[in-house]
């Protein structure tokens, strides 16, 4: 009885945690962390990046932000169970608020293009998706210090950071309140 209880608690803890890079990957990024700190000192509240979409076409995030009142930048990966569990919520939020001015840019930490594109299609993610297929070394994730996924950043139409690390009900509540004003 005690063993099944401990195994159950262990499984719940695994499910509730975010996907994180292995320790060896984390140790490899020390110099990249220093680069992030240097870049963020310029203007930590403005987000800007360019990365290729699923058709290998460069997407300038600043152009995407300008199309919407607010944009969620969603860092995720097809192999990440917490990301996949969060996706129905994100799809719902997007479908409810896209006509009011919500945009999303998905930044995938995948390494396999087929797995990435299959997941996008299978989970009905109809918003802009980008990736450099470098996994945890994704240049956008490194630039903004993303250490676990799913991870969100919300920016206004000029790329100014207005919220981060929201998911589930917190994300939905934030977006709903934003569009009430």
Short mmCIF file of N, CA, C and O in Angstrom, two decimals, residues 30-151:
data_model
loop_
_atom_site.label_atom_id
_atom_site.label_comp_id
_atom_site.label_asym_id
_atom_site.label_seq_id
_atom_site.Cartn_x
_atom_site.Cartn_y
_atom_site.Cartn_z
N UNK A 30 26.31 27.60 -19.97
CA UNK A 30 26.81 28.66 -19.10
C UNK A 30 27.18 29.90 -19.89
O UNK A 30 26.77 31.00 -19.56
N UNK A 31 27.95 29.76 -20.96
CA UNK A 31 28.34 30.93 -21.74
C UNK A 31 27.13 31.57 -22.40
O UNK A 31 27.07 32.77 -22.57
N UNK A 32 26.13 30.77 -22.77
CA UNK A 32 24.92 31.33 -23.37
C UNK A 32 24.12 32.12 -22.35
O UNK A 32 23.50 33.11 -22.69
N UNK A 33 24.13 31.71 -21.09
CA UNK A 33 23.46 32.47 -20.05
C UNK A 33 24.08 33.84 -19.91
O UNK A 33 23.38 34.84 -19.79
N UNK A 34 25.40 33.90 -19.96
CA UNK A 34 26.06 35.19 -19.90
C UNK A 34 25.66 36.06 -21.08
O UNK A 34 25.42 37.25 -20.94
N UNK A 35 25.51 35.47 -22.26
CA UNK A 35 25.09 36.20 -23.44
C UNK A 35 23.68 36.76 -23.23
O UNK A 35 23.41 37.91 -23.56
N UNK A 36 22.78 35.97 -22.64
CA UNK A 36 21.42 36.43 -22.39
C UNK A 36 21.43 37.63 -21.47
O UNK A 36 20.75 38.62 -21.71
N UNK A 37 22.22 37.58 -20.41
CA UNK A 37 22.27 38.70 -19.48
C UNK A 37 22.77 39.97 -20.17
O UNK A 37 22.24 41.04 -19.97
N UNK A 38 23.76 39.83 -21.03
CA UNK A 38 24.26 41.00 -21.76
C UNK A 38 23.20 41.57 -22.67
O UNK A 38 22.99 42.77 -22.71
N UNK A 39 22.48 40.71 -23.38
CA UNK A 39 21.46 41.19 -24.30
C UNK A 39 20.30 41.83 -23.57
O UNK A 39 19.76 42.82 -24.01
N UNK A 40 19.90 41.28 -22.44
CA UNK A 40 18.74 41.79 -21.75
C UNK A 40 19.00 43.13 -21.08
O UNK A 40 18.07 43.83 -20.75
N UNK A 41 20.25 43.50 -20.88
CA UNK A 41 20.54 44.80 -20.28
C UNK A 41 20.18 45.95 -21.20
O UNK A 41 19.87 47.04 -20.75
N UNK A 42 20.19 45.74 -22.53
CA UNK A 42 19.85 46.80 -23.48
C UNK A 42 18.44 47.31 -23.24
O UNK A 42 18.21 48.49 -23.04
N UNK A 43 17.47 46.44 -23.33
CA UNK A 43 16.08 46.77 -23.07
C UNK A 43 15.35 45.47 -22.76
O UNK A 43 14.83 44.82 -23.67
N UNK A 44 15.30 45.10 -21.49
CA UNK A 44 14.76 43.80 -21.12
C UNK A 44 13.26 43.65 -21.38
O UNK A 44 12.75 42.56 -21.36
N UNK A 45 12.57 44.76 -21.63
CA UNK A 45 11.12 44.68 -21.80
C UNK A 45 10.67 44.61 -23.25
O UNK A 45 9.49 44.56 -23.52
N UNK A 46 11.59 44.65 -24.20
CA UNK A 46 11.20 44.57 -25.61
C UNK A 46 11.75 43.27 -26.20
O UNK A 46 12.94 42.99 -26.11
N UNK A 47 10.86 42.52 -26.79
CA UNK A 47 11.19 41.23 -27.36
C UNK A 47 11.30 41.38 -28.88
O UNK A 47 10.47 42.03 -29.51
N UNK A 48 12.31 40.78 -29.47
CA UNK A 48 12.49 40.81 -30.91
C UNK A 48 13.34 39.61 -31.33
O UNK A 48 14.36 39.33 -30.71
N UNK A 49 12.89 38.91 -32.37
CA UNK A 49 13.67 37.80 -32.90
C UNK A 49 13.14 37.43 -34.28
O UNK A 49 12.04 37.82 -34.66
N UNK A 50 13.95 36.70 -35.02
CA UNK A 50 13.54 36.15 -36.32
C UNK A 50 13.94 34.67 -36.32
O UNK A 50 15.04 34.32 -35.92
N UNK A 51 13.00 33.84 -36.75
CA UNK A 51 13.27 32.41 -36.85
C UNK A 51 12.38 31.84 -37.95
O UNK A 51 11.33 32.41 -38.26
N UNK A 52 12.78 30.72 -38.53
CA UNK A 52 12.05 30.14 -39.65
C UNK A 52 10.79 29.40 -39.21
O UNK A 52 10.78 28.75 -38.16
N UNK A 53 9.76 29.48 -40.07
CA UNK A 53 8.53 28.74 -39.82
C UNK A 53 8.65 27.32 -40.39
O UNK A 53 9.72 26.91 -40.84
N UNK A 54 7.54 26.60 -40.43
CA UNK A 54 7.57 25.20 -40.87
C UNK A 54 7.89 25.07 -42.36
O UNK A 54 8.29 24.01 -42.81
N UNK A 55 7.72 26.14 -43.12
CA UNK A 55 8.06 26.14 -44.55
C UNK A 55 9.45 26.72 -44.78
O UNK A 55 9.80 27.05 -45.92
N UNK A 56 10.21 26.90 -43.72
CA UNK A 56 11.57 27.42 -43.77
C UNK A 56 11.63 28.89 -44.22
O UNK A 56 12.62 29.34 -44.78
N UNK A 57 10.55 29.62 -43.96
CA UNK A 57 10.48 31.04 -44.29
C UNK A 57 10.73 31.84 -43.00
O UNK A 57 10.08 31.58 -41.98
N UNK A 58 11.66 32.80 -43.03
CA UNK A 58 11.93 33.59 -41.83
C UNK A 58 10.70 34.39 -41.38
O UNK A 58 10.02 35.01 -42.20
N UNK A 59 10.45 34.35 -40.08
CA UNK A 59 9.36 35.11 -39.48
C UNK A 59 9.99 36.12 -38.53
O UNK A 59 10.70 35.75 -37.61
N UNK A 60 9.70 37.40 -38.78
CA UNK A 60 10.16 38.47 -37.90
C UNK A 60 9.08 38.67 -36.84
O UNK A 60 7.95 39.07 -37.15
N UNK A 61 9.41 38.38 -35.61
CA UNK A 61 8.44 38.47 -34.52
C UNK A 61 7.85 39.87 -34.41
O UNK A 61 6.65 40.03 -34.14
N UNK A 62 8.66 40.89 -34.63
CA UNK A 62 8.18 42.27 -34.53
C UNK A 62 7.02 42.50 -35.51
O UNK A 62 6.04 43.16 -35.16
N UNK A 63 7.12 41.95 -36.72
CA UNK A 63 6.03 42.07 -37.68
C UNK A 63 4.78 41.36 -37.19
O UNK A 63 3.65 41.84 -37.36
N UNK A 64 4.96 40.19 -36.58
CA UNK A 64 3.83 39.44 -36.03
C UNK A 64 3.17 40.20 -34.89
O UNK A 64 1.95 40.29 -34.82
N UNK A 65 3.97 40.78 -34.01
CA UNK A 65 3.41 41.53 -32.88
C UNK A 65 2.56 42.69 -33.37
O UNK A 65 1.51 42.98 -32.80
N UNK A 66 3.01 43.37 -34.41
CA UNK A 66 2.31 44.54 -34.93
C UNK A 66 0.92 44.20 -35.47
O UNK A 66 0.05 45.06 -35.54
N UNK A 67 0.68 42.95 -35.80
CA UNK A 67 -0.61 42.51 -36.33
C UNK A 67 -1.66 42.32 -35.24
O UNK A 67 -2.85 42.16 -35.54
N UNK A 68 -1.24 42.30 -33.97
CA UNK A 68 -2.14 41.94 -32.87
C UNK A 68 -2.05 42.94 -31.73
O UNK A 68 -1.05 43.61 -31.56
N UNK A 69 -3.10 42.99 -30.91
CA UNK A 69 -3.06 43.83 -29.71
C UNK A 69 -2.08 43.24 -28.70
O UNK A 69 -1.31 43.96 -28.08
N UNK A 70 -2.16 41.91 -28.52
CA UNK A 70 -1.18 41.20 -27.69
C UNK A 70 -0.83 39.88 -28.38
O UNK A 70 -1.63 39.34 -29.14
N UNK A 71 0.37 39.41 -28.09
CA UNK A 71 0.84 38.14 -28.66
C UNK A 71 1.43 37.29 -27.55
O UNK A 71 2.24 37.77 -26.76
N UNK A 72 1.03 36.04 -27.52
CA UNK A 72 1.62 35.07 -26.61
C UNK A 72 2.78 34.40 -27.35
O UNK A 72 2.59 33.92 -28.47
N UNK A 73 3.95 34.39 -26.76
CA UNK A 73 5.07 33.61 -27.28
C UNK A 73 5.09 32.34 -26.45
O UNK A 73 5.31 32.39 -25.23
N UNK A 74 4.82 31.23 -27.09
CA UNK A 74 4.70 29.95 -26.39
C UNK A 74 5.89 29.06 -26.72
O UNK A 74 6.02 28.60 -27.85
N UNK A 75 6.75 28.83 -25.75
CA UNK A 75 7.89 27.92 -25.90
C UNK A 75 7.40 26.53 -25.53
O UNK A 75 6.87 26.33 -24.43
N UNK A 76 7.59 25.57 -26.42
CA UNK A 76 7.05 24.23 -26.24
C UNK A 76 7.85 23.24 -27.07
O UNK A 76 8.73 23.62 -27.83
N UNK A 77 7.50 21.96 -26.97
CA UNK A 77 8.09 20.92 -27.83
C UNK A 77 7.11 19.76 -27.93
O UNK A 77 6.35 19.49 -26.99
N UNK A 78 7.15 19.07 -29.05
CA UNK A 78 6.23 17.95 -29.28
C UNK A 78 6.47 16.80 -28.31
O UNK A 78 5.55 16.05 -27.99
N UNK A 79 7.70 16.64 -27.81
CA UNK A 79 8.07 15.54 -26.92
C UNK A 79 7.81 15.86 -25.45
O UNK A 79 8.07 15.04 -24.58
N UNK A 80 7.28 17.03 -25.13
CA UNK A 80 7.10 17.49 -23.75
C UNK A 80 5.66 17.22 -23.28
O UNK A 80 4.74 17.91 -23.72
N UNK A 81 5.46 16.24 -22.38
CA UNK A 81 4.10 15.94 -21.92
C UNK A 81 3.37 17.15 -21.31
O UNK A 81 2.19 17.36 -21.62
N UNK A 82 4.00 17.97 -20.45
CA UNK A 82 3.26 19.13 -19.92
C UNK A 82 2.86 20.12 -21.03
O UNK A 82 1.80 20.73 -20.95
N UNK A 83 3.68 20.24 -22.07
CA UNK A 83 3.34 21.12 -23.20
C UNK A 83 2.11 20.59 -23.91
O UNK A 83 1.19 21.36 -24.25
N UNK A 84 2.08 19.31 -24.14
CA UNK A 84 0.96 18.71 -24.85
C UNK A 84 -0.33 18.79 -24.03
O UNK A 84 -1.40 18.98 -24.58
N UNK A 85 -0.21 18.67 -22.71
CA UNK A 85 -1.39 18.81 -21.85
C UNK A 85 -1.90 20.24 -21.83
O UNK A 85 -3.09 20.48 -21.71
N UNK A 86 -1.01 21.21 -21.95
CA UNK A 86 -1.39 22.62 -21.93
C UNK A 86 -2.00 23.06 -23.26
O UNK A 86 -2.78 24.01 -23.32
N UNK A 87 -1.67 22.38 -24.34
CA UNK A 87 -2.05 22.84 -25.67
C UNK A 87 -3.55 22.99 -25.88
O UNK A 87 -3.98 23.98 -26.49
N UNK A 88 -4.42 22.09 -25.41
CA UNK A 88 -5.86 22.33 -25.60
C UNK A 88 -6.31 23.65 -24.98
O UNK A 88 -7.16 24.34 -25.55
N UNK A 89 -5.74 24.02 -23.84
CA UNK A 89 -6.08 25.30 -23.22
C UNK A 89 -5.64 26.45 -24.11
O UNK A 89 -6.38 27.41 -24.33
N UNK A 90 -4.44 26.37 -24.65
CA UNK A 90 -3.92 27.43 -25.51
C UNK A 90 -4.75 27.54 -26.79
O UNK A 90 -5.06 28.65 -27.24
N UNK A 91 -5.13 26.41 -27.37
CA UNK A 91 -5.98 26.41 -28.56
C UNK A 91 -7.31 27.09 -28.24
O UNK A 91 -7.81 27.92 -29.01
N UNK A 92 -7.88 26.78 -27.10
CA UNK A 92 -9.16 27.37 -26.68
C UNK A 92 -9.02 28.89 -26.50
O UNK A 92 -9.86 29.65 -26.99
N UNK A 93 -7.97 29.32 -25.81
CA UNK A 93 -7.75 30.77 -25.61
C UNK A 93 -7.59 31.45 -26.96
O UNK A 93 -8.20 32.51 -27.21
N UNK A 94 -6.80 30.86 -27.84
CA UNK A 94 -6.59 31.46 -29.16
C UNK A 94 -7.91 31.57 -29.93
O UNK A 94 -8.24 32.63 -30.48
N UNK A 95 -8.67 30.48 -29.97
CA UNK A 95 -9.93 30.50 -30.72
C UNK A 95 -10.92 31.51 -30.15
O UNK A 95 -11.68 32.12 -30.89
N UNK A 96 -10.91 31.70 -28.83
CA UNK A 96 -11.83 32.65 -28.19
C UNK A 96 -11.43 34.11 -28.38
O UNK A 96 -12.29 34.99 -28.32
N UNK A 97 -10.13 34.40 -28.58
CA UNK A 97 -9.68 35.80 -28.58
C UNK A 97 -8.95 36.24 -29.85
O UNK A 97 -8.59 37.41 -29.96
N UNK A 98 -8.76 35.35 -30.82
CA UNK A 98 -8.02 35.75 -32.02
C UNK A 98 -8.74 36.87 -32.78
O UNK A 98 -8.09 37.75 -33.34
N UNK A 99 -10.05 36.87 -32.78
CA UNK A 99 -10.79 37.91 -33.48
C UNK A 99 -10.81 39.23 -32.72
O UNK A 99 -11.19 40.26 -33.27
N UNK A 100 -10.38 39.20 -31.47
CA UNK A 100 -10.30 40.44 -30.67
C UNK A 100 -8.91 41.04 -30.68
O UNK A 100 -8.70 42.11 -30.12
N UNK A 101 -7.95 40.32 -31.27
CA UNK A 101 -6.59 40.87 -31.37
C UNK A 101 -5.51 40.04 -30.72
O UNK A 101 -4.40 40.52 -30.53
N UNK A 102 -5.79 38.77 -30.40
CA UNK A 102 -4.77 37.90 -29.82
C UNK A 102 -4.01 37.17 -30.91
O UNK A 102 -4.61 36.61 -31.84
N UNK A 103 -2.71 37.17 -30.80
CA UNK A 103 -1.86 36.37 -31.68
C UNK A 103 -1.01 35.44 -30.83
O UNK A 103 -0.84 35.66 -29.63
N UNK A 104 -0.50 34.40 -31.45
CA UNK A 104 0.42 33.49 -30.77
C UNK A 104 1.56 33.18 -31.73
O UNK A 104 1.33 32.99 -32.92
N UNK A 105 2.76 33.13 -31.18
CA UNK A 105 3.90 32.59 -31.91
C UNK A 105 4.41 31.41 -31.09
O UNK A 105 4.81 31.57 -29.94
N UNK A 106 4.35 30.23 -31.68
CA UNK A 106 4.88 29.04 -31.03
C UNK A 106 6.35 28.92 -31.38
O UNK A 106 6.72 28.98 -32.55
N UNK A 107 7.18 28.78 -30.36
CA UNK A 107 8.62 28.56 -30.56
C UNK A 107 8.92 27.15 -30.09
O UNK A 107 8.91 26.87 -28.89
N UNK A 108 9.16 26.26 -31.06
CA UNK A 108 9.35 24.85 -30.74
C UNK A 108 10.81 24.54 -30.41
O UNK A 108 11.72 24.96 -31.12
N UNK A 109 11.00 23.77 -29.35
CA UNK A 109 12.33 23.29 -28.98
C UNK A 109 12.55 21.87 -29.49
O UNK A 109 13.32 21.10 -28.94
N UNK A 110 11.87 21.55 -30.57
CA UNK A 110 12.06 20.25 -31.21
C UNK A 110 13.36 20.20 -31.99
O UNK A 110 13.91 21.24 -32.35
N UNK A 111 13.82 18.99 -32.28
CA UNK A 111 14.96 18.76 -33.16
C UNK A 111 14.54 18.03 -34.42
O UNK A 111 15.26 18.04 -35.41
N UNK A 112 13.40 17.38 -34.38
CA UNK A 112 12.89 16.60 -35.50
C UNK A 112 11.74 17.35 -36.16
O UNK A 112 10.68 17.54 -35.55
N UNK A 113 11.94 17.78 -37.41
CA UNK A 113 10.94 18.59 -38.09
C UNK A 113 9.62 17.85 -38.27
O UNK A 113 8.54 18.44 -38.11
N UNK A 114 9.68 16.57 -38.60
CA UNK A 114 8.44 15.81 -38.82
C UNK A 114 7.61 15.70 -37.54
O UNK A 114 6.40 15.87 -37.56
N UNK A 115 8.28 15.43 -36.40
CA UNK A 115 7.55 15.37 -35.13
C UNK A 115 6.93 16.72 -34.80
O UNK A 115 5.80 16.79 -34.33
N UNK A 116 7.68 17.78 -35.05
CA UNK A 116 7.19 19.14 -34.79
C UNK A 116 5.95 19.43 -35.64
O UNK A 116 4.91 19.82 -35.11
N UNK A 117 6.07 19.26 -36.94
CA UNK A 117 4.95 19.60 -37.83
C UNK A 117 3.74 18.69 -37.60
O UNK A 117 2.60 19.16 -37.66
N UNK A 118 3.97 17.42 -37.32
CA UNK A 118 2.86 16.51 -37.01
C UNK A 118 2.13 16.95 -35.75
O UNK A 118 0.90 16.90 -35.70
N UNK A 119 2.87 17.37 -34.74
CA UNK A 119 2.25 17.83 -33.49
C UNK A 119 1.43 19.10 -33.73
O UNK A 119 0.31 19.23 -33.22
N UNK A 120 1.97 20.03 -34.50
CA UNK A 120 1.25 21.27 -34.79
C UNK A 120 -0.08 20.96 -35.47
O UNK A 120 -1.14 21.47 -35.07
N UNK A 121 -0.05 20.10 -36.46
CA UNK A 121 -1.27 19.74 -37.19
C UNK A 121 -2.22 18.93 -36.31
O UNK A 121 -3.42 19.20 -36.27
N UNK A 122 -1.68 17.96 -35.58
CA UNK A 122 -2.49 17.08 -34.75
C UNK A 122 -3.19 17.77 -33.59
O UNK A 122 -4.26 17.35 -33.17
N UNK A 123 -2.58 18.83 -33.09
CA UNK A 123 -3.17 19.55 -31.95
C UNK A 123 -3.88 20.83 -32.38
O UNK A 123 -4.25 21.63 -31.54
N UNK A 124 -4.06 21.00 -33.69
CA UNK A 124 -4.81 22.14 -34.23
C UNK A 124 -4.25 23.50 -33.82
O UNK A 124 -5.00 24.42 -33.50
N UNK A 125 -2.93 23.62 -33.86
CA UNK A 125 -2.28 24.89 -33.55
C UNK A 125 -2.21 25.69 -34.86
O UNK A 125 -1.30 25.49 -35.66
N UNK A 126 -3.16 26.57 -35.06
CA UNK A 126 -3.29 27.26 -36.33
C UNK A 126 -2.56 28.60 -36.36
O UNK A 126 -2.67 29.34 -37.34
N UNK A 127 -1.81 28.91 -35.34
CA UNK A 127 -1.06 30.16 -35.28
C UNK A 127 0.35 29.96 -35.81
O UNK A 127 0.77 28.85 -36.12
N UNK A 128 1.10 31.04 -35.87
CA UNK A 128 2.47 31.04 -36.38
C UNK A 128 3.36 30.13 -35.52
O UNK A 128 3.34 30.22 -34.29
N UNK A 129 4.13 29.29 -36.18
CA UNK A 129 5.05 28.38 -35.51
C UNK A 129 6.45 28.58 -36.08
O UNK A 129 6.61 28.65 -37.30
N UNK A 130 7.45 28.65 -35.21
CA UNK A 130 8.85 28.79 -35.65
C UNK A 130 9.74 27.84 -34.86
O UNK A 130 9.39 27.42 -33.76
N UNK A 131 10.90 27.52 -35.45
CA UNK A 131 11.90 26.71 -34.76
C UNK A 131 13.18 26.72 -35.58
O UNK A 131 13.15 26.85 -36.80
N UNK A 132 14.30 26.57 -34.88
CA UNK A 132 15.56 26.35 -35.59
C UNK A 132 15.99 24.88 -35.47
O UNK A 132 17.07 24.51 -35.89
N UNK A 133 15.10 24.07 -34.87
CA UNK A 133 15.31 22.63 -34.71
C UNK A 133 16.60 22.31 -33.97
O UNK A 133 17.26 21.31 -34.25
N UNK A 134 16.94 23.14 -32.98
CA UNK A 134 18.15 22.94 -32.19
C UNK A 134 17.84 22.51 -30.75
O UNK A 134 18.70 22.60 -29.88
N UNK A 135 16.62 22.09 -30.49
CA UNK A 135 16.26 21.62 -29.14
C UNK A 135 16.46 22.71 -28.10
O UNK A 135 16.07 23.86 -28.31
N UNK A 136 17.08 22.34 -26.99
CA UNK A 136 17.32 23.29 -25.90
C UNK A 136 18.28 24.40 -26.31
O UNK A 136 18.38 25.42 -25.63
N UNK A 137 18.98 24.24 -27.41
CA UNK A 137 19.88 25.28 -27.91
C UNK A 137 19.17 26.23 -28.88
O UNK A 137 19.83 27.03 -29.54
N UNK A 138 17.85 26.16 -28.95
CA UNK A 138 17.08 27.09 -29.79
C UNK A 138 17.50 28.51 -29.44
O UNK A 138 17.49 28.90 -28.27
N UNK A 139 17.90 29.27 -30.45
CA UNK A 139 18.47 30.59 -30.21
C UNK A 139 17.51 31.56 -29.53
O UNK A 139 17.94 32.39 -28.73
N UNK A 140 16.22 31.47 -29.81
CA UNK A 140 15.25 32.35 -29.15
C UNK A 140 15.12 31.96 -27.68
O UNK A 140 15.13 32.82 -26.79
N UNK A 141 15.03 30.67 -27.41
CA UNK A 141 14.93 30.20 -26.02
C UNK A 141 16.18 30.59 -25.23
O UNK A 141 16.09 31.03 -24.08
N UNK A 142 17.34 30.42 -25.84
CA UNK A 142 18.59 30.79 -25.18
C UNK A 142 18.62 32.30 -24.91
O UNK A 142 18.96 32.75 -23.82
N UNK A 143 18.25 33.08 -25.93
CA UNK A 143 18.28 34.54 -25.81
C UNK A 143 17.44 35.04 -24.65
O UNK A 143 17.82 35.98 -23.95
N UNK A 144 16.28 34.41 -24.42
CA UNK A 144 15.38 34.86 -23.37
C UNK A 144 15.44 34.01 -22.10
O UNK A 144 14.59 34.14 -21.23
N UNK A 145 16.45 33.16 -21.99
CA UNK A 145 16.70 32.43 -20.76
C UNK A 145 15.66 31.38 -20.41
O UNK A 145 15.44 31.10 -19.23
N UNK A 146 15.02 30.78 -21.40
CA UNK A 146 14.01 29.75 -21.14
C UNK A 146 14.71 28.50 -20.63
O UNK A 146 15.58 27.95 -21.30
N UNK A 147 14.34 28.06 -19.44
CA UNK A 147 14.97 26.90 -18.78
C UNK A 147 14.03 25.72 -18.61
O UNK A 147 14.46 24.64 -18.21
N UNK A 148 12.74 25.95 -18.84
CA UNK A 148 11.77 24.86 -18.76
C UNK A 148 10.59 25.21 -19.67
O UNK A 148 10.35 26.38 -19.95
N UNK A 149 9.91 24.18 -20.13
CA UNK A 149 8.74 24.37 -20.98
C UNK A 149 7.60 23.52 -20.46
O UNK A 149 7.86 22.51 -19.81
N UNK A 150 6.37 23.93 -20.68
CA UNK A 150 5.95 25.09 -21.44
C UNK A 150 6.28 26.40 -20.70
O UNK A 150 6.31 26.44 -19.48
N UNK A 151 6.53 27.43 -21.49
CA UNK A 151 6.88 28.75 -20.96
C UNK A 151 6.27 29.79 -21.88
O UNK A 151 6.39 29.67 -23.10
#
